[in-house]
């Protein structure tokens, strides 16, 4: 009963978010004063030194509008946009790499982003919460305050400063990692995997550190509050070990708000990942977006934004669906 | 037999130290239900904490000692310093609120085996727990449930089951039924009583409800402002209370058919921070004399096994209605 309702609500919300997100990505560029096709034709015209005839231009415009889904009135465009994106995962061809379909470009980049993001999010969450838990559970001891100070120091550093500092520190001052990492493409071999892992360590470290400080501080606060719960006192008076109380009593309860917080912050985490890719030339969706934005490759940009919306919403949904497994009060209403 | 030797428990705070239990010196015979009563703040919970050996800052055992009357595994007598090793083996406790005392995200059954206990084989303990739960007449499925799935009364039965499962010598219960409605309260107390009769352990029960004490206790300890002011067999204490404070507590009990609202005892206990000369009850006592204000009355045995700390123990209080206190 409770679970079915809970899941239905989350899934419903998920589709609502996707729908609104897609609708905004559709309308927003159409309200912009510049028409991408005008820009594209202008560019071609200047490359051809103005030798295109007006018939040729009209034909080109017609083709391009067909190609990019700009034909007909706004409603027709909207319906055909939803149809193409939702049913066929089709964003048309890339401007810059014509006629390469945008979906191919994105599907090549997506595994990179997802792997980096998933590993670092899970690691950052786990490490931050572990440190925060120890700091909170033993909050009356001096040594634990030291752990909290780590969080207090890392937390306020803006993400890009953290990333650039890491680059300066570990690629320039102590050159352990390459300044401009290269990521091999094509078939995967063992040596390539090693190279990829090695080159990903620095961006991964930046992402882990970014979530680390916040997780320490918020877990510490939650753990302190939880140690004061009557069930922790009762467990102590039953004679349970510190370990049992810290893990089975304090962590199992204090982690619940942390899971919810992760679901809510997954968008921010994703933004961080995109920024990391740009800073570390990591060949994921973020890098593609950057290239597309500076090259005016609208289709790639739409595609990447759409996929980002889907990725963030899906990650949030997955966490929301895991939640009942952790909290029996939702599982057994 | 449990002996409390002149127990003094103090709280150290920013403005100094107070004795919340101040020189309690009694012997508790085995196999008895001892009721502890007294107004809020008189030191009942502090006494229970000291008895349980849960002495944490800012509280400390300023002086005195406890002899529990049983030996540990090395055959040494258990004292206030070693009682912690006996938690949920030979001493257990029933918490005040069952709602908040169970881990909300762990099944009840697991909460029976997540502490050392006697038996390292958890599977074996689980089997014994199942049998025991059945014996108490509780549905075995509750062990597979989470706390929020049970009613308040059922949860408190679980707490009783937890506290009695290991057949400890001593069970402490500090207002174990305050959060429950009257009918359930009674059932829980009857269960506790029944188990005590079967197992023959000693229960120390704190309650502000003199009716509860009257029904289930064998002995009574009345506390006032950190002092033990009366101690004796319940029959004797209820039939012929010696201390004016006890008399007033008992007469504040509603009797059947009596619809008139009962007032508490007028006035309030002295601050433990202030000067505490003479009898601490003097300011509220209808019998107070100059001697009372000057000299602290010791706890003395007035009748066999019946103690009171009052210079005029056993004297009648002037009939109610007369303006005896100004
Ligand atoms: N943590 C504490 N710090 C300082 N004083 C305390 C603390 N806990 C209790 N006290 C004081 O000790 C006295 C007895 O408290 P308590 O044993 O809880 O009384 P009771 O259980 O009879 O209501 C009270 O005056 C209270 O103010
Ligand atoms: S000693 Fe005096 S003041 Fe104290 S209770 Fe007895 S009669 Fe009352
Ligand atoms: Mg109390």
PDB file of C-alpha atoms in Angstrom, chain B residues 22-310:
ATOM      1  CA  UNK B  22      21.573  12.929  49.475  1.00  0.00           C
ATOM      2  CA  UNK B  23      22.480  10.119  51.807  1.00  0.00           C
ATOM      3  CA  UNK B  24      20.034   7.346  50.971  1.00  0.00           C
ATOM      4  CA  UNK B  25      20.811   4.402  53.230  1.00  0.00           C
ATOM      5  CA  UNK B  26      18.492   1.405  52.907  1.00  0.00           C
ATOM      6  CA  UNK B  27      18.446  -2.358  52.473  1.00  0.00           C
ATOM      7  CA  UNK B  28      16.241  -3.866  49.782  1.00  0.00           C
ATOM      8  CA  UNK B  29      15.382  -7.524  50.373  1.00  0.00           C
ATOM      9  CA  UNK B  30      15.445  -9.994  47.474  1.00  0.00           C
ATOM     10  CA  UNK B  31      12.344 -10.902  45.464  1.00  0.00           C
ATOM     11  CA  UNK B  32      10.486  -7.728  46.175  1.00  0.00           C
ATOM     12  CA  UNK B  33       8.843  -4.980  44.187  1.00  0.00           C
ATOM     13  CA  UNK B  34      10.020  -1.692  45.596  1.00  0.00           C
ATOM     14  CA  UNK B  35       8.040   1.393  44.692  1.00  0.00           C
ATOM     15  CA  UNK B  36       9.721   4.796  44.689  1.00  0.00           C
ATOM     16  CA  UNK B  37       7.504   7.870  44.966  1.00  0.00           C
ATOM     17  CA  UNK B  38       7.930  11.575  45.455  1.00  0.00           C
ATOM     18  CA  UNK B  39       7.350  14.833  43.647  1.00  0.00           C
ATOM     19  CA  UNK B  40       9.076  15.641  40.390  1.00  0.00           C
ATOM     20  CA  UNK B  41      12.681  16.662  40.962  1.00  0.00           C
ATOM     21  CA  UNK B  42      13.107  14.831  44.255  1.00  0.00           C
ATOM     22  CA  UNK B  43      15.829  12.596  42.824  1.00  0.00           C
ATOM     23  CA  UNK B  44      13.993   9.406  41.789  1.00  0.00           C
ATOM     24  CA  UNK B  45      15.545   9.186  38.333  1.00  0.00           C
ATOM     25  CA  UNK B  46      18.969  10.070  39.687  1.00  0.00           C
ATOM     26  CA  UNK B  47      18.694   7.259  42.225  1.00  0.00           C
ATOM     27  CA  UNK B  48      17.752   4.844  39.428  1.00  0.00           C
ATOM     28  CA  UNK B  49      20.712   5.942  37.326  1.00  0.00           C
ATOM     29  CA  UNK B  50      23.084   5.390  40.207  1.00  0.00           C
ATOM     30  CA  UNK B  51      21.552   1.980  40.891  1.00  0.00           C
ATOM     31  CA  UNK B  52      21.930   1.028  37.242  1.00  0.00           C
ATOM     32  CA  UNK B  53      25.529   2.232  37.245  1.00  0.00           C
ATOM     33  CA  UNK B  54      24.832   4.786  34.520  1.00  0.00           C
ATOM     34  CA  UNK B  55      26.861   7.514  36.159  1.00  0.00           C
ATOM     35  CA  UNK B  56      27.823  10.024  33.475  1.00  0.00           C
ATOM     36  CA  UNK B  57      29.070  13.593  33.711  1.00  0.00           C
ATOM     37  CA  UNK B  58      27.775  15.974  35.023  1.00  0.00           C
ATOM     38  CA  UNK B  59      26.504  13.400  37.543  1.00  0.00           C
ATOM     39  CA  UNK B  60      28.824  11.597  39.890  1.00  0.00           C
ATOM     40  CA  UNK B  61      28.654   9.257  42.833  1.00  0.00           C
ATOM     41  CA  UNK B  62      29.934  11.724  45.403  1.00  0.00           C
ATOM     42  CA  UNK B  63      30.036   9.224  48.244  1.00  0.00           C
ATOM     43  CA  UNK B  64      28.532   5.974  49.435  1.00  0.00           C
ATOM     44  CA  UNK B  65      28.369   2.619  47.729  1.00  0.00           C
ATOM     45  CA  UNK B  66      26.032  -0.105  46.548  1.00  0.00           C
ATOM     46  CA  UNK B  67      26.269  -3.806  47.288  1.00  0.00           C
ATOM     47  CA  UNK B  68      24.133  -5.719  44.836  1.00  0.00           C
ATOM     48  CA  UNK B  69      24.214  -8.993  46.716  1.00  0.00           C
ATOM     49  CA  UNK B  70      25.270 -11.122  43.737  1.00  0.00           C
ATOM     50  CA  UNK B  71      28.646 -12.118  42.358  1.00  0.00           C
ATOM     51  CA  UNK B  72      30.130 -11.675  38.900  1.00  0.00           C
ATOM     52  CA  UNK B  73      31.669 -14.395  36.720  1.00  0.00           C
ATOM     53  CA  UNK B  74      34.911 -14.192  38.703  1.00  0.00           C
ATOM     54  CA  UNK B  75      32.856 -14.757  41.839  1.00  0.00           C
ATOM     55  CA  UNK B  76      33.548 -11.269  43.125  1.00  0.00           C
ATOM     56  CA  UNK B  77      30.684  -9.271  44.638  1.00  0.00           C
ATOM     57  CA  UNK B  78      29.223  -6.825  42.110  1.00  0.00           C
ATOM     58  CA  UNK B  79      29.525  -3.164  43.143  1.00  0.00           C
ATOM     59  CA  UNK B  80      28.798   0.240  41.630  1.00  0.00           C
ATOM     60  CA  UNK B  81      32.095  -0.003  39.737  1.00  0.00           C
ATOM     61  CA  UNK B  82      31.399  -3.343  38.067  1.00  0.00           C
ATOM     62  CA  UNK B  83      27.642  -3.313  37.591  1.00  0.00           C
ATOM     63  CA  UNK B  84      28.018  -2.020  34.002  1.00  0.00           C
ATOM     64  CA  UNK B  85      29.341  -5.436  32.935  1.00  0.00           C
ATOM     65  CA  UNK B  86      26.069  -6.963  34.114  1.00  0.00           C
ATOM     66  CA  UNK B  87      23.781  -4.792  31.987  1.00  0.00           C
ATOM     67  CA  UNK B  88      21.072  -6.947  30.486  1.00  0.00           C
ATOM     68  CA  UNK B  89      22.550  -9.963  32.155  1.00  0.00           C
ATOM     69  CA  UNK B  90      21.805  -9.566  35.845  1.00  0.00           C
ATOM     70  CA  UNK B  91      20.405  -6.057  35.865  1.00  0.00           C
ATOM     71  CA  UNK B  92      18.099  -4.589  33.248  1.00  0.00           C
ATOM     72  CA  UNK B  93      15.826  -1.669  32.872  1.00  0.00           C
ATOM     73  CA  UNK B  94      12.508  -0.722  31.310  1.00  0.00           C
ATOM     74  CA  UNK B  95      12.706   2.696  29.664  1.00  0.00           C
ATOM     75  CA  UNK B  96      10.082   5.374  30.023  1.00  0.00           C
ATOM     76  CA  UNK B  97       9.092   5.655  26.401  1.00  0.00           C
ATOM     77  CA  UNK B  98       8.884   2.516  24.303  1.00  0.00           C
ATOM     78  CA  UNK B  99       8.106   4.593  21.228  1.00  0.00           C
ATOM     79  CA  UNK B 100      11.453   6.290  21.153  1.00  0.00           C
ATOM     80  CA  UNK B 101      13.523   3.559  22.826  1.00  0.00           C
ATOM     81  CA  UNK B 102      13.444   1.113  19.935  1.00  0.00           C
ATOM     82  CA  UNK B 103      15.525   1.612  16.813  1.00  0.00           C
ATOM     83  CA  UNK B 104      12.956   2.580  14.153  1.00  0.00           C
ATOM     84  CA  UNK B 105      14.836   0.996  11.244  1.00  0.00           C
ATOM     85  CA  UNK B 106      15.746  -2.391  12.760  1.00  0.00           C
ATOM     86  CA  UNK B 107      13.412  -5.332  13.285  1.00  0.00           C
ATOM     87  CA  UNK B 108      12.350  -5.960  16.881  1.00  0.00           C
ATOM     88  CA  UNK B 109      13.856  -9.462  16.893  1.00  0.00           C
ATOM     89  CA  UNK B 110      17.296  -8.139  16.028  1.00  0.00           C
ATOM     90  CA  UNK B 111      17.094  -5.729  18.926  1.00  0.00           C
ATOM     91  CA  UNK B 112      16.977  -8.720  21.261  1.00  0.00           C
ATOM     92  CA  UNK B 113      20.376  -9.947  20.124  1.00  0.00           C
ATOM     93  CA  UNK B 114      22.448  -6.880  19.259  1.00  0.00           C
ATOM     94  CA  UNK B 115      24.196  -6.735  22.639  1.00  0.00           C
ATOM     95  CA  UNK B 116      26.584  -9.261  24.206  1.00  0.00           C
ATOM     96  CA  UNK B 117      24.234 -11.103  26.583  1.00  0.00           C
ATOM     97  CA  UNK B 118      25.199 -14.517  27.960  1.00  0.00           C
ATOM     98  CA  UNK B 119      25.178 -16.554  24.818  1.00  0.00           C
ATOM     99  CA  UNK B 120      27.391 -15.766  21.818  1.00  0.00           C
ATOM    100  CA  UNK B 121      25.325 -17.903  19.427  1.00  0.00           C
ATOM    101  CA  UNK B 122      22.769 -15.352  18.214  1.00  0.00           C
ATOM    102  CA  UNK B 123      20.731 -17.931  16.315  1.00  0.00           C
ATOM    103  CA  UNK B 124      20.252 -19.936  19.475  1.00  0.00           C
ATOM    104  CA  UNK B 125      19.273 -16.801  21.396  1.00  0.00           C
ATOM    105  CA  UNK B 126      16.766 -15.955  18.656  1.00  0.00           C
ATOM    106  CA  UNK B 127      15.106 -19.349  19.147  1.00  0.00           C
ATOM    107  CA  UNK B 128      14.934 -18.755  22.879  1.00  0.00           C
ATOM    108  CA  UNK B 129      13.510 -15.278  22.299  1.00  0.00           C
ATOM    109  CA  UNK B 130      10.786 -16.783  20.101  1.00  0.00           C
ATOM    110  CA  UNK B 131       9.867 -19.286  22.781  1.00  0.00           C
ATOM    111  CA  UNK B 132       9.899 -16.591  25.435  1.00  0.00           C
ATOM    112  CA  UNK B 133       7.711 -14.221  23.408  1.00  0.00           C
ATOM    113  CA  UNK B 134       5.233 -17.049  22.956  1.00  0.00           C
ATOM    114  CA  UNK B 135       5.305 -17.790  26.655  1.00  0.00           C
ATOM    115  CA  UNK B 136       4.422 -14.168  27.398  1.00  0.00           C
ATOM    116  CA  UNK B 137       1.393 -14.587  25.136  1.00  0.00           C
ATOM    117  CA  UNK B 138       2.698 -12.149  22.565  1.00  0.00           C
ATOM    118  CA  UNK B 139       2.427 -12.920  18.830  1.00  0.00           C
ATOM    119  CA  UNK B 140       5.760 -14.228  17.527  1.00  0.00           C
ATOM    120  CA  UNK B 141       5.383 -12.138  14.338  1.00  0.00           C
ATOM    121  CA  UNK B 142       6.258  -9.012  16.311  1.00  0.00           C
ATOM    122  CA  UNK B 143       9.896 -10.123  16.150  1.00  0.00           C
ATOM    123  CA  UNK B 144       9.763  -9.635  12.384  1.00  0.00           C
ATOM    124  CA  UNK B 145       8.098  -6.256  12.696  1.00  0.00           C
ATOM    125  CA  UNK B 146       9.474  -2.770  12.941  1.00  0.00           C
ATOM    126  CA  UNK B 147       8.589  -0.645  15.981  1.00  0.00           C
ATOM    127  CA  UNK B 148       6.199   1.642  14.084  1.00  0.00           C
ATOM    128  CA  UNK B 149       4.055  -1.350  13.145  1.00  0.00           C
ATOM    129  CA  UNK B 150       3.164  -2.104  16.775  1.00  0.00           C
ATOM    130  CA  UNK B 151       0.781  -0.336  19.126  1.00  0.00           C
ATOM    131  CA  UNK B 152       2.147   1.571  22.109  1.00  0.00           C
ATOM    132  CA  UNK B 153       1.015  -1.137  24.505  1.00  0.00           C
ATOM    133  CA  UNK B 154       2.592  -3.900  22.412  1.00  0.00           C
ATOM    134  CA  UNK B 155       5.849  -1.993  22.219  1.00  0.00           C
ATOM    135  CA  UNK B 156       5.941  -1.570  25.970  1.00  0.00           C
ATOM    136  CA  UNK B 157       5.334  -5.323  26.335  1.00  0.00           C
ATOM    137  CA  UNK B 158       8.348  -5.789  24.077  1.00  0.00           C
ATOM    138  CA  UNK B 159      10.368  -3.595  26.436  1.00  0.00           C
ATOM    139  CA  UNK B 160       9.242  -5.745  29.362  1.00  0.00           C
ATOM    140  CA  UNK B 161      10.131  -8.880  27.416  1.00  0.00           C
ATOM    141  CA  UNK B 162      13.579  -7.430  26.686  1.00  0.00           C
ATOM    142  CA  UNK B 163      14.137  -6.531  30.307  1.00  0.00           C
ATOM    143  CA  UNK B 164      13.040  -9.907  31.654  1.00  0.00           C
ATOM    144  CA  UNK B 165      14.360 -12.265  28.955  1.00  0.00           C
ATOM    145  CA  UNK B 166      17.715 -12.807  30.649  1.00  0.00           C
ATOM    146  CA  UNK B 167      16.091 -13.346  34.046  1.00  0.00           C
ATOM    147  CA  UNK B 168      18.126 -10.631  35.747  1.00  0.00           C
ATOM    148  CA  UNK B 169      18.302 -10.335  39.516  1.00  0.00           C
ATOM    149  CA  UNK B 170      17.310  -6.686  39.392  1.00  0.00           C
ATOM    150  CA  UNK B 171      14.987  -4.790  37.060  1.00  0.00           C
ATOM    151  CA  UNK B 172      14.663  -1.006  37.193  1.00  0.00           C
ATOM    152  CA  UNK B 173      11.640   0.735  35.751  1.00  0.00           C
ATOM    153  CA  UNK B 174      11.475   4.528  35.805  1.00  0.00           C
ATOM    154  CA  UNK B 175       7.870   5.524  35.098  1.00  0.00           C
ATOM    155  CA  UNK B 176       7.475   2.716  32.563  1.00  0.00           C
ATOM    156  CA  UNK B 177       3.844   3.406  31.735  1.00  0.00           C
ATOM    157  CA  UNK B 178       3.514   7.186  31.735  1.00  0.00           C
ATOM    158  CA  UNK B 179       2.976   7.381  27.970  1.00  0.00           C
ATOM    159  CA  UNK B 180       0.160   4.801  27.926  1.00  0.00           C
ATOM    160  CA  UNK B 181      -3.557   4.983  28.516  1.00  0.00           C
ATOM    161  CA  UNK B 182      -4.876   3.740  31.845  1.00  0.00           C
ATOM    162  CA  UNK B 183      -6.157   0.351  30.722  1.00  0.00           C
ATOM    163  CA  UNK B 184      -2.940  -0.577  28.924  1.00  0.00           C
ATOM    164  CA  UNK B 185      -0.945   0.791  31.867  1.00  0.00           C
ATOM    165  CA  UNK B 186      -2.623  -1.662  34.169  1.00  0.00           C
ATOM    166  CA  UNK B 187      -2.052  -4.621  31.822  1.00  0.00           C
ATOM    167  CA  UNK B 188       1.625  -3.807  31.526  1.00  0.00           C
ATOM    168  CA  UNK B 189       2.071  -3.516  35.280  1.00  0.00           C
ATOM    169  CA  UNK B 190       0.220  -6.782  35.841  1.00  0.00           C
ATOM    170  CA  UNK B 191       2.511  -8.482  33.322  1.00  0.00           C
ATOM    171  CA  UNK B 192       5.554  -7.132  35.128  1.00  0.00           C
ATOM    172  CA  UNK B 193       4.143  -8.290  38.454  1.00  0.00           C
ATOM    173  CA  UNK B 194       3.364 -11.757  37.146  1.00  0.00           C
ATOM    174  CA  UNK B 195       6.860 -12.184  35.729  1.00  0.00           C
ATOM    175  CA  UNK B 196       8.404 -11.004  38.964  1.00  0.00           C
ATOM    176  CA  UNK B 197       6.410 -13.601  40.837  1.00  0.00           C
ATOM    177  CA  UNK B 198       7.581 -16.368  38.486  1.00  0.00           C
ATOM    178  CA  UNK B 199      11.208 -15.364  38.272  1.00  0.00           C
ATOM    179  CA  UNK B 200      11.647 -14.035  41.761  1.00  0.00           C
ATOM    180  CA  UNK B 201      13.724 -11.031  40.791  1.00  0.00           C
ATOM    181  CA  UNK B 202      13.680  -7.640  42.436  1.00  0.00           C
ATOM    182  CA  UNK B 203      11.944  -4.773  40.672  1.00  0.00           C
ATOM    183  CA  UNK B 204      12.389  -1.136  41.540  1.00  0.00           C
ATOM    184  CA  UNK B 205       9.522   0.850  40.107  1.00  0.00           C
ATOM    185  CA  UNK B 206       9.370   4.626  39.979  1.00  0.00           C
ATOM    186  CA  UNK B 207       5.917   6.073  39.591  1.00  0.00           C
ATOM    187  CA  UNK B 208       4.213   9.298  40.567  1.00  0.00           C
ATOM    188  CA  UNK B 209       0.959   7.338  40.784  1.00  0.00           C
ATOM    189  CA  UNK B 210       0.333   6.269  44.381  1.00  0.00           C
ATOM    190  CA  UNK B 211      -2.539   4.107  43.147  1.00  0.00           C
ATOM    191  CA  UNK B 212      -0.097   2.008  41.123  1.00  0.00           C
ATOM    192  CA  UNK B 213       2.178   1.685  44.117  1.00  0.00           C
ATOM    193  CA  UNK B 214      -0.699   0.629  46.321  1.00  0.00           C
ATOM    194  CA  UNK B 215      -1.684  -2.112  43.902  1.00  0.00           C
ATOM    195  CA  UNK B 216       1.592  -3.717  43.009  1.00  0.00           C
ATOM    196  CA  UNK B 217       4.470  -2.895  45.356  1.00  0.00           C
ATOM    197  CA  UNK B 218       5.724  -4.859  48.343  1.00  0.00           C
ATOM    198  CA  UNK B 219       7.812  -2.024  49.723  1.00  0.00           C
ATOM    199  CA  UNK B 220       7.777   1.737  49.397  1.00  0.00           C
ATOM    200  CA  UNK B 221      10.491   4.351  49.409  1.00  0.00           C
ATOM    201  CA  UNK B 222       9.253   7.929  49.674  1.00  0.00           C
ATOM    202  CA  UNK B 223      11.707  10.616  48.639  1.00  0.00           C
ATOM    203  CA  UNK B 224      11.591  14.299  49.330  1.00  0.00           C
ATOM    204  CA  UNK B 225      14.179  16.860  48.197  1.00  0.00           C
ATOM    205  CA  UNK B 226      16.913  14.244  47.600  1.00  0.00           C
ATOM    206  CA  UNK B 227      16.262  12.495  50.949  1.00  0.00           C
ATOM    207  CA  UNK B 228      14.670   9.176  51.776  1.00  0.00           C
ATOM    208  CA  UNK B 229      11.924  10.273  54.163  1.00  0.00           C
ATOM    209  CA  UNK B 230      10.003   7.014  54.594  1.00  0.00           C
ATOM    210  CA  UNK B 231      10.775   3.398  53.840  1.00  0.00           C
ATOM    211  CA  UNK B 232       8.904   0.248  54.737  1.00  0.00           C
ATOM    212  CA  UNK B 233       6.515  -2.530  53.739  1.00  0.00           C
ATOM    213  CA  UNK B 234       3.779  -1.168  51.507  1.00  0.00           C
ATOM    214  CA  UNK B 235       1.001  -2.533  53.709  1.00  0.00           C
ATOM    215  CA  UNK B 236       2.412  -0.730  56.683  1.00  0.00           C
ATOM    216  CA  UNK B 237       3.216   2.479  54.773  1.00  0.00           C
ATOM    217  CA  UNK B 238      -0.230   2.733  53.221  1.00  0.00           C
ATOM    218  CA  UNK B 239      -2.110   1.701  56.368  1.00  0.00           C
ATOM    219  CA  UNK B 240      -0.160   3.830  58.801  1.00  0.00           C
ATOM    220  CA  UNK B 241       2.185   6.294  57.144  1.00  0.00           C
ATOM    221  CA  UNK B 242       4.673   7.788  59.581  1.00  0.00           C
ATOM    222  CA  UNK B 243       5.865  10.868  57.705  1.00  0.00           C
ATOM    223  CA  UNK B 244       3.485  13.800  57.181  1.00  0.00           C
ATOM    224  CA  UNK B 245       4.604  14.029  53.555  1.00  0.00           C
ATOM    225  CA  UNK B 246       3.656  10.383  52.942  1.00  0.00           C
ATOM    226  CA  UNK B 247       0.285  10.968  54.586  1.00  0.00           C
ATOM    227  CA  UNK B 248      -0.371  13.882  52.323  1.00  0.00           C
ATOM    228  CA  UNK B 249       0.727  11.943  49.240  1.00  0.00           C
ATOM    229  CA  UNK B 250      -1.617   9.097  50.149  1.00  0.00           C
ATOM    230  CA  UNK B 251      -4.524  11.341  50.992  1.00  0.00           C
ATOM    231  CA  UNK B 252      -4.138  13.014  47.633  1.00  0.00           C
ATOM    232  CA  UNK B 253      -5.198   9.644  46.150  1.00  0.00           C
ATOM    233  CA  UNK B 254      -8.753   9.769  44.849  1.00  0.00           C
ATOM    234  CA  UNK B 255     -10.951   7.140  46.462  1.00  0.00           C
ATOM    235  CA  UNK B 256     -13.806   5.415  44.695  1.00  0.00           C
ATOM    236  CA  UNK B 257     -16.936   7.523  44.670  1.00  0.00           C
ATOM    237  CA  UNK B 258     -15.024  10.635  45.576  1.00  0.00           C
ATOM    238  CA  UNK B 259     -15.648  13.210  42.887  1.00  0.00           C
ATOM    239  CA  UNK B 260     -14.006  16.164  44.565  1.00  0.00           C
ATOM    240  CA  UNK B 261     -10.909  17.375  42.854  1.00  0.00           C
ATOM    241  CA  UNK B 262      -7.760  16.543  44.757  1.00  0.00           C
ATOM    242  CA  UNK B 263      -5.263  19.277  45.109  1.00  0.00           C
ATOM    243  CA  UNK B 264      -1.621  18.488  45.246  1.00  0.00           C
ATOM    244  CA  UNK B 265       0.249  19.366  48.393  1.00  0.00           C
ATOM    245  CA  UNK B 266       0.394  23.158  48.689  1.00  0.00           C
ATOM    246  CA  UNK B 267       3.766  24.812  48.328  1.00  0.00           C
ATOM    247  CA  UNK B 268       6.835  23.442  46.633  1.00  0.00           C
ATOM    248  CA  UNK B 269       9.998  21.639  47.736  1.00  0.00           C
ATOM    249  CA  UNK B 270      13.053  23.679  48.706  1.00  0.00           C
ATOM    250  CA  UNK B 271      15.678  24.440  46.127  1.00  0.00           C
ATOM    251  CA  UNK B 272      18.633  22.088  46.387  1.00  0.00           C
ATOM    252  CA  UNK B 273      20.824  25.107  45.707  1.00  0.00           C
ATOM    253  CA  UNK B 274      19.827  26.953  48.844  1.00  0.00           C
ATOM    254  CA  UNK B 275      20.577  26.475  52.566  1.00  0.00           C
ATOM    255  CA  UNK B 276      19.099  23.144  53.574  1.00  0.00           C
ATOM    256  CA  UNK B 277      19.115  23.213  57.372  1.00  0.00           C
ATOM    257  CA  UNK B 278      16.662  21.268  59.521  1.00  0.00           C
ATOM    258  CA  UNK B 279      13.835  19.190  58.055  1.00  0.00           C
ATOM    259  CA  UNK B 280      13.483  19.869  54.327  1.00  0.00           C
ATOM    260  CA  UNK B 281       9.715  19.460  54.539  1.00  0.00           C
ATOM    261  CA  UNK B 282       9.286  21.969  57.385  1.00  0.00           C
ATOM    262  CA  UNK B 283       8.079  24.855  55.202  1.00  0.00           C
ATOM    263  CA  UNK B 284       5.118  22.759  54.021  1.00  0.00           C
ATOM    264  CA  UNK B 285       4.554  20.621  57.095  1.00  0.00           C
ATOM    265  CA  UNK B 286       1.451  21.177  59.229  1.00  0.00           C
ATOM    266  CA  UNK B 287       3.286  19.697  62.231  1.00  0.00           C
ATOM    267  CA  UNK B 288       6.503  21.669  61.932  1.00  0.00           C
ATOM    268  CA  UNK B 289       8.027  22.893  65.165  1.00  0.00           C
ATOM    269  CA  UNK B 290      11.178  24.851  65.987  1.00  0.00           C
ATOM    270  CA  UNK B 291      13.047  21.618  66.458  1.00  0.00           C
ATOM    271  CA  UNK B 292      12.100  20.585  62.945  1.00  0.00           C
ATOM    272  CA  UNK B 293      13.503  23.808  61.493  1.00  0.00           C
ATOM    273  CA  UNK B 294      16.706  23.529  63.478  1.00  0.00           C
ATOM    274  CA  UNK B 295      17.566  19.853  63.389  1.00  0.00           C
ATOM    275  CA  UNK B 296      17.586  17.462  60.483  1.00  0.00           C
ATOM    276  CA  UNK B 297      15.580  14.330  61.323  1.00  0.00           C
ATOM    277  CA  UNK B 298      17.459  11.084  60.616  1.00  0.00           C
ATOM    278  CA  UNK B 299      15.824   8.055  59.002  1.00  0.00           C
ATOM    279  CA  UNK B 300      15.074   5.794  61.961  1.00  0.00           C
ATOM    280  CA  UNK B 301      13.185   2.551  62.409  1.00  0.00           C
ATOM    281  CA  UNK B 302       9.969   3.363  64.212  1.00  0.00           C
ATOM    282  CA  UNK B 303       8.310  -0.025  63.814  1.00  0.00           C
ATOM    283  CA  UNK B 304      10.083  -3.223  62.735  1.00  0.00           C
ATOM    284  CA  UNK B 305      11.106  -2.655  59.109  1.00  0.00           C
ATOM    285  CA  UNK B 306       9.310   0.680  58.881  1.00  0.00           C
ATOM    286  CA  UNK B 307      11.558   3.758  58.752  1.00  0.00           C
ATOM    287  CA  UNK B 308      10.796   7.459  58.699  1.00  0.00           C
ATOM    288  CA  UNK B 309      12.768  10.690  58.919  1.00  0.00           C
ATOM    289  CA  UNK B 310      10.548  12.899  61.055  1.00  0.00           C
TER     290      UNK B 310
END
